[in-house]
PDB file of C-alpha atoms and ligand atoms in Angstrom:
ATOM      1  CA  UNK A   1      -0.250  -0.062  -0.027  1.00  0.00           C
ATOM      2  CA  UNK A   2       1.134   3.500  -1.144  1.00  0.00           C
ATOM      3  CA  UNK A   3       1.823   5.586   2.380  1.00  0.00           C
ATOM      4  CA  UNK A   4       0.805   9.506   2.001  1.00  0.00           C
ATOM      5  CA  UNK A   5       3.874  11.849   2.366  1.00  0.00           C
ATOM      6  CA  UNK A   6       3.677  14.813   5.215  1.00  0.00           C
ATOM      7  CA  UNK A   7       3.394  17.666   2.556  1.00  0.00           C
ATOM      8  CA  UNK A   8       5.549  21.086   3.141  1.00  0.00           C
ATOM      9  CA  UNK A   9       4.296  24.480   3.274  1.00  0.00           C
ATOM     10  CA  UNK A  10       5.894  27.520   2.146  1.00  0.00           C
ATOM     11  CA  UNK A  11       3.351  29.954   3.911  1.00  0.00           C
ATOM     12  CA  UNK A  12       4.468  34.065   3.964  1.00  0.00           C
ATOM     13  CA  UNK A  13       3.753  36.016   6.607  1.00  0.00           C
ATOM     14  CA  UNK A  14      -0.439  36.264   6.980  1.00  0.00           C
ATOM     15  CA  UNK A  15      -2.659  39.399   7.968  1.00  0.00           C
ATOM     16  CA  UNK A  16      -4.616  38.849  11.274  1.00  0.00           C
ATOM     17  CA  UNK A  17      -3.727  34.772  11.284  1.00  0.00           C
ATOM     18  CA  UNK A  18      -0.721  34.199  13.549  1.00  0.00           C
ATOM     19  CA  UNK A  19       2.443  31.917  13.290  1.00  0.00           C
ATOM     20  CA  UNK A  20       1.831  30.331  15.986  1.00  0.00           C
ATOM     21  CA  UNK A  21      -1.713  29.733  14.499  1.00  0.00           C
ATOM     22  CA  UNK A  22      -0.273  28.282  11.699  1.00  0.00           C
ATOM     23  CA  UNK A  23       2.044  25.888  13.570  1.00  0.00           C
ATOM     24  CA  UNK A  24      -0.369  24.666  15.616  1.00  0.00           C
ATOM     25  CA  UNK A  25      -2.446  24.093  12.558  1.00  0.00           C
ATOM     26  CA  UNK A  26       0.481  22.337  10.526  1.00  0.00           C
ATOM     27  CA  UNK A  27       0.537  20.105  13.282  1.00  0.00           C
ATOM     28  CA  UNK A  28      -3.226  18.770  13.291  1.00  0.00           C
ATOM     29  CA  UNK A  29      -2.555  18.413   9.510  1.00  0.00           C
ATOM     30  CA  UNK A  30       0.675  16.505  10.144  1.00  0.00           C
ATOM     31  CA  UNK A  31      -2.602  13.980  12.385  1.00  0.00           C
ATOM     32  CA  UNK A  32      -4.161  13.764   9.479  1.00  0.00           C
ATOM     33  CA  UNK A  33      -1.119  12.194   7.670  1.00  0.00           C
ATOM     34  CA  UNK A  34      -0.082   9.882  10.412  1.00  0.00           C
ATOM     35  CA  UNK A  35      -4.132   8.498  10.652  1.00  0.00           C
ATOM     36  CA  UNK A  36      -3.840   8.483   7.520  1.00  0.00           C
ATOM     37  CA  UNK A  37      -1.011   6.045   6.753  1.00  0.00           C
ATOM     38  CA  UNK A  38      -1.801   3.810   9.915  1.00  0.00           C
ATOM     39  CA  UNK A  39      -5.482   3.302   8.973  1.00  0.00           C
ATOM     40  CA  UNK A  40      -4.251   2.235   5.315  1.00  0.00           C
ATOM     41  CA  UNK A  41      -2.083  -0.503   7.030  1.00  0.00           C
ATOM     42  CA  UNK A  42      -4.723  -1.915   9.435  1.00  0.00           C
ATOM     43  CA  UNK A  43      -6.335  -4.656   8.033  1.00  0.00           C
ATOM     44  CA  UNK A  44      -9.558  -4.085   9.759  1.00  0.00           C
ATOM     45  CA  UNK A  45     -12.010  -1.561   8.280  1.00  0.00           C
ATOM     46  CA  UNK A  46     -12.322   1.424  10.035  1.00  0.00           C
ATOM     47  CA  UNK A  47     -14.975   3.861   9.568  1.00  0.00           C
ATOM     48  CA  UNK A  48     -12.661   6.472  10.603  1.00  0.00           C
ATOM     49  CA  UNK A  49     -10.793   6.562   7.676  1.00  0.00           C
ATOM     50  CA  UNK A  50     -13.114   9.251   5.347  1.00  0.00           C
ATOM     51  CA  UNK A  51     -12.634  11.172   8.472  1.00  0.00           C
ATOM     52  CA  UNK A  52      -8.817  11.262   8.437  1.00  0.00           C
ATOM     53  CA  UNK A  53      -8.556  11.177   4.485  1.00  0.00           C
ATOM     54  CA  UNK A  54     -10.455  13.815   3.719  1.00  0.00           C
ATOM     55  CA  UNK A  55      -9.169  16.430   6.825  1.00  0.00           C
ATOM     56  CA  UNK A  56      -5.079  15.255   5.141  1.00  0.00           C
ATOM     57  CA  UNK A  57      -6.699  16.454   1.431  1.00  0.00           C
ATOM     58  CA  UNK A  58      -8.355  19.237   2.364  1.00  0.00           C
ATOM     59  CA  UNK A  59      -5.473  20.710   4.293  1.00  0.00           C
ATOM     60  CA  UNK A  60      -3.281  20.486   1.942  1.00  0.00           C
ATOM     61  CA  UNK A  61      -5.833  22.739  -0.545  1.00  0.00           C
ATOM     62  CA  UNK A  62      -6.236  25.271   2.463  1.00  0.00           C
ATOM     63  CA  UNK A  63      -2.462  26.057   2.932  1.00  0.00           C
ATOM     64  CA  UNK A  64      -1.367  25.831  -0.239  1.00  0.00           C
ATOM     65  CA  UNK A  65      -4.172  28.807  -1.070  1.00  0.00           C
ATOM     66  CA  UNK A  66      -1.437  31.129   1.057  1.00  0.00           C
ATOM     67  CA  UNK A  67       1.737  30.022  -0.256  1.00  0.00           C
ATOM     68  CA  UNK A  68       3.173  32.911  -2.693  1.00  0.00           C
ATOM     69  CA  UNK A  69       1.845  35.024  -1.041  1.00  0.00           C
ATOM     70  CA  UNK A  70      -1.278  37.216  -1.761  1.00  0.00           C
ATOM     71  CA  UNK A  71      -2.891  38.171  -5.382  1.00  0.00           C
ATOM     72  CA  UNK A  72      -5.764  39.249  -6.801  1.00  0.00           C
ATOM     73  CA  UNK A  73      -8.522  37.451  -8.084  1.00  0.00           C
ATOM     74  CA  UNK A  74      -8.264  38.308 -11.896  1.00  0.00           C
ATOM     75  CA  UNK A  75     -10.933  40.251 -13.169  1.00  0.00           C
ATOM     76  CA  UNK A  76     -12.866  39.254 -15.631  1.00  0.00           C
ATOM     77  CA  UNK A  77     -10.587  35.799 -15.392  1.00  0.00           C
ATOM     78  CA  UNK A  78     -11.565  32.006 -15.758  1.00  0.00           C
ATOM     79  CA  UNK A  79     -13.518  31.831 -11.969  1.00  0.00           C
ATOM     80  CA  UNK A  80     -15.347  34.825 -12.735  1.00  0.00           C
ATOM     81  CA  UNK A  81     -15.935  34.192 -16.186  1.00  0.00           C
ATOM     82  CA  UNK A  82     -17.106  30.377 -14.514  1.00  0.00           C
ATOM     83  CA  UNK A  83     -19.337  31.996 -12.030  1.00  0.00           C
ATOM     84  CA  UNK A  84     -17.613  32.607  -8.715  1.00  0.00           C
ATOM     85  CA  UNK A  85     -19.171  34.117  -6.694  1.00  0.00           C
ATOM     86  CA  UNK A  86     -17.452  35.572  -3.466  1.00  0.00           C
ATOM     87  CA  UNK A  87     -20.031  37.173  -1.781  1.00  0.00           C
ATOM     88  CA  UNK A  88     -22.350  34.030  -2.143  1.00  0.00           C
ATOM     89  CA  UNK A  89     -18.884  32.223  -0.555  1.00  0.00           C
ATOM     90  CA  UNK A  90     -18.419  34.113   1.899  1.00  0.00           C
ATOM     91  CA  UNK A  91     -21.703  33.496   3.242  1.00  0.00           C
ATOM     92  CA  UNK A  92     -21.365  29.978   3.014  1.00  0.00           C
ATOM     93  CA  UNK A  93     -18.145  30.405   5.143  1.00  0.00           C
ATOM     94  CA  UNK A  94     -20.183  31.989   8.001  1.00  0.00           C
ATOM     95  CA  UNK A  95     -22.626  29.188   8.300  1.00  0.00           C
ATOM     96  CA  UNK A  96     -23.253  28.486  11.655  1.00  0.00           C
ATOM     97  CA  UNK A  97     -21.476  25.359  13.045  1.00  0.00           C
ATOM     98  CA  UNK A  98     -17.942  24.176  12.099  1.00  0.00           C
ATOM     99  CA  UNK A  99     -16.661  22.817   8.678  1.00  0.00           C
ATOM    100  CA  UNK A 100     -15.625  23.975   5.007  1.00  0.00           C
ATOM    101  CA  UNK A 101     -16.716  26.727   2.891  1.00  0.00           C
ATOM    102  CA  UNK A 102     -15.934  24.315  -0.741  1.00  0.00           C
ATOM    103  CA  UNK A 103     -15.635  25.637  -4.370  1.00  0.00           C
ATOM    104  CA  UNK A 104     -15.610  22.757  -6.414  1.00  0.00           C
ATOM    105  CA  UNK A 105     -15.797  21.961 -10.128  1.00  0.00           C
ATOM    106  CA  UNK A 106     -17.818  19.366 -11.143  1.00  0.00           C
ATOM    107  CA  UNK A 107     -16.450  18.030 -14.060  1.00  0.00           C
ATOM    108  CA  UNK A 108     -20.159  16.103 -15.288  1.00  0.00           C
ATOM    109  CA  UNK A 109     -21.580  19.056 -15.499  1.00  0.00           C
ATOM    110  CA  UNK A 110     -18.841  21.300 -16.157  1.00  0.00           C
ATOM    111  CA  UNK A 111     -19.714  24.161 -13.422  1.00  0.00           C
ATOM    112  CA  UNK A 112     -18.897  25.063 -10.232  1.00  0.00           C
ATOM    113  CA  UNK A 113     -20.493  24.478  -7.083  1.00  0.00           C
ATOM    114  CA  UNK A 114     -20.085  27.052  -3.801  1.00  0.00           C
ATOM    115  CA  UNK A 115     -21.062  24.280  -1.170  1.00  0.00           C
ATOM    116  CA  UNK A 116     -20.395  23.430   2.722  1.00  0.00           C
ATOM    117  CA  UNK A 117     -19.322  20.769   3.996  1.00  0.00           C
ATOM    118  CA  UNK A 118     -19.903  19.511   7.895  1.00  0.00           C
ATOM    119  CA  UNK A 119     -16.492  18.552   8.996  1.00  0.00           C
ATOM    120  CA  UNK A 120     -14.840  16.947   6.946  1.00  0.00           C
ATOM    121  CA  UNK A 121     -16.484  13.778   5.829  1.00  0.00           C
ATOM    122  CA  UNK A 122     -19.943  14.652   5.380  1.00  0.00           C
ATOM    123  CA  UNK A 123     -20.893  16.291   2.587  1.00  0.00           C
ATOM    124  CA  UNK A 124     -18.388  16.116  -0.076  1.00  0.00           C
ATOM    125  CA  UNK A 125     -19.627  16.375  -3.304  1.00  0.00           C
ATOM    126  CA  UNK A 126     -18.772  12.797  -5.275  1.00  0.00           C
ATOM    127  CA  UNK A 127     -16.880  13.394  -8.711  1.00  0.00           C
ATOM    128  CA  UNK A 128     -16.325  17.054  -7.734  1.00  0.00           C
ATOM    129  CA  UNK A 129     -12.476  18.680  -7.943  1.00  0.00           C
ATOM    130  CA  UNK A 130     -11.831  20.948  -5.259  1.00  0.00           C
ATOM    131  CA  UNK A 131     -10.561  24.439  -6.096  1.00  0.00           C
ATOM    132  CA  UNK A 132     -11.236  26.644  -2.715  1.00  0.00           C
ATOM    133  CA  UNK A 133     -11.059  25.627   0.383  1.00  0.00           C
ATOM    134  CA  UNK A 134     -11.692  27.231   3.508  1.00  0.00           C
ATOM    135  CA  UNK A 135     -11.028  25.680   7.341  1.00  0.00           C
ATOM    136  CA  UNK A 136     -14.022  27.111   9.686  1.00  0.00           C
ATOM    137  CA  UNK A 137     -13.275  24.825  11.791  1.00  0.00           C
ATOM    138  CA  UNK A 138     -12.733  26.638  15.328  1.00  0.00           C
ATOM    139  CA  UNK A 139      -9.294  25.903  15.639  1.00  0.00           C
ATOM    140  CA  UNK A 140      -7.853  28.049  12.358  1.00  0.00           C
ATOM    141  CA  UNK A 141      -9.195  31.043  13.849  1.00  0.00           C
ATOM    142  CA  UNK A 142     -10.584  31.406  17.193  1.00  0.00           C
ATOM    143  CA  UNK A 143      -6.906  31.626  18.713  1.00  0.00           C
ATOM    144  CA  UNK A 144      -6.078  35.210  16.631  1.00  0.00           C
ATOM    145  CA  UNK A 145      -9.876  35.852  16.355  1.00  0.00           C
ATOM    146  CA  UNK A 146     -12.019  34.363  19.437  1.00  0.00           C
ATOM    147  CA  UNK A 147     -15.241  33.219  17.966  1.00  0.00           C
ATOM    148  CA  UNK A 148     -17.020  36.392  17.736  1.00  0.00           C
ATOM    149  CA  UNK A 149     -14.246  37.323  15.240  1.00  0.00           C
ATOM    150  CA  UNK A 150     -15.076  34.826  12.882  1.00  0.00           C
ATOM    151  CA  UNK A 151     -16.352  37.400  10.058  1.00  0.00           C
ATOM    152  CA  UNK A 152     -12.978  39.017  10.064  1.00  0.00           C
ATOM    153  CA  UNK A 153     -11.356  36.013   9.522  1.00  0.00           C
ATOM    154  CA  UNK A 154     -13.160  34.995   6.565  1.00  0.00           C
ATOM    155  CA  UNK A 155     -12.190  38.871   5.582  1.00  0.00           C
ATOM    156  CA  UNK A 156      -8.554  37.799   5.793  1.00  0.00           C
ATOM    157  CA  UNK A 157      -8.354  34.779   4.469  1.00  0.00           C
ATOM    158  CA  UNK A 158      -9.233  36.567   1.726  1.00  0.00           C
ATOM    159  CA  UNK A 159      -6.478  39.076   1.511  1.00  0.00           C
ATOM    160  CA  UNK A 160      -3.727  36.544   2.340  1.00  0.00           C
ATOM    161  CA  UNK A 161      -5.224  34.313  -0.609  1.00  0.00           C
ATOM    162  CA  UNK A 162      -3.272  33.797  -3.582  1.00  0.00           C
ATOM    163  CA  UNK A 163      -5.475  33.760  -6.347  1.00  0.00           C
ATOM    164  CA  UNK A 164      -3.484  32.697  -8.756  1.00  0.00           C
ATOM    165  CA  UNK A 165      -3.360  29.106  -6.566  1.00  0.00           C
ATOM    166  CA  UNK A 166      -6.941  28.938  -6.866  1.00  0.00           C
ATOM    167  CA  UNK A 167      -7.686  29.825 -10.651  1.00  0.00           C
ATOM    168  CA  UNK A 168      -4.444  27.509 -11.713  1.00  0.00           C
ATOM    169  CA  UNK A 169      -6.623  24.932  -9.478  1.00  0.00           C
ATOM    170  CA  UNK A 170      -9.682  25.341 -11.445  1.00  0.00           C
ATOM    171  CA  UNK A 171      -7.722  25.317 -15.113  1.00  0.00           C
ATOM    172  CA  UNK A 172      -6.146  21.668 -14.028  1.00  0.00           C
ATOM    173  CA  UNK A 173      -9.874  20.884 -13.220  1.00  0.00           C
ATOM    174  CA  UNK A 174     -11.623  21.463 -16.524  1.00  0.00           C
ATOM    175  CA  UNK A 175      -8.577  19.316 -17.889  1.00  0.00           C
ATOM    176  CA  UNK A 176      -8.984  16.332 -16.208  1.00  0.00           C
ATOM    177  CA  UNK A 177     -10.909  13.863 -17.996  1.00  0.00           C
TER     178      UNK A 177
HETATM  179 FE1  FE2 B 201      -7.933  23.047  10.108  1.00  0.00          FE
END
């Protein structure tokens, strides 16, 4: 069985989200990778696997968004042309409860889908490729923003976001056969 490697991310200094919070968050990600590898090597079927696997993958997309530093969303670029709606995405992110605000590309219908994923094992969309992942678990922001600062965390996430990375994810997804 092929095992998964813990990825390393080159994350620049961010607005609002402290280095300490990122460091702790990366430890949590490392835990997912470790658990995925352990569960893969178990002989018995384990229902915890989707939770660990999606936790690993979602965090890899989330942290990669910060790499390379902040770049703007291209006006009239591929995501906008495909119907990406930033305000709608922010509203989804501010849904009560913990989980992920997600932008997917549905390869079957060839369209973007804005969605919400509870925790990480409930609600991932089958056959869709993840383009943009915003972690809305409290561990991602409470240390820096307190529970009441959730909205500021969402705003700062988009200030820190390398939109070039997201646009690249989209272009790549449209090419998958
Ligand atoms: Fe997280």
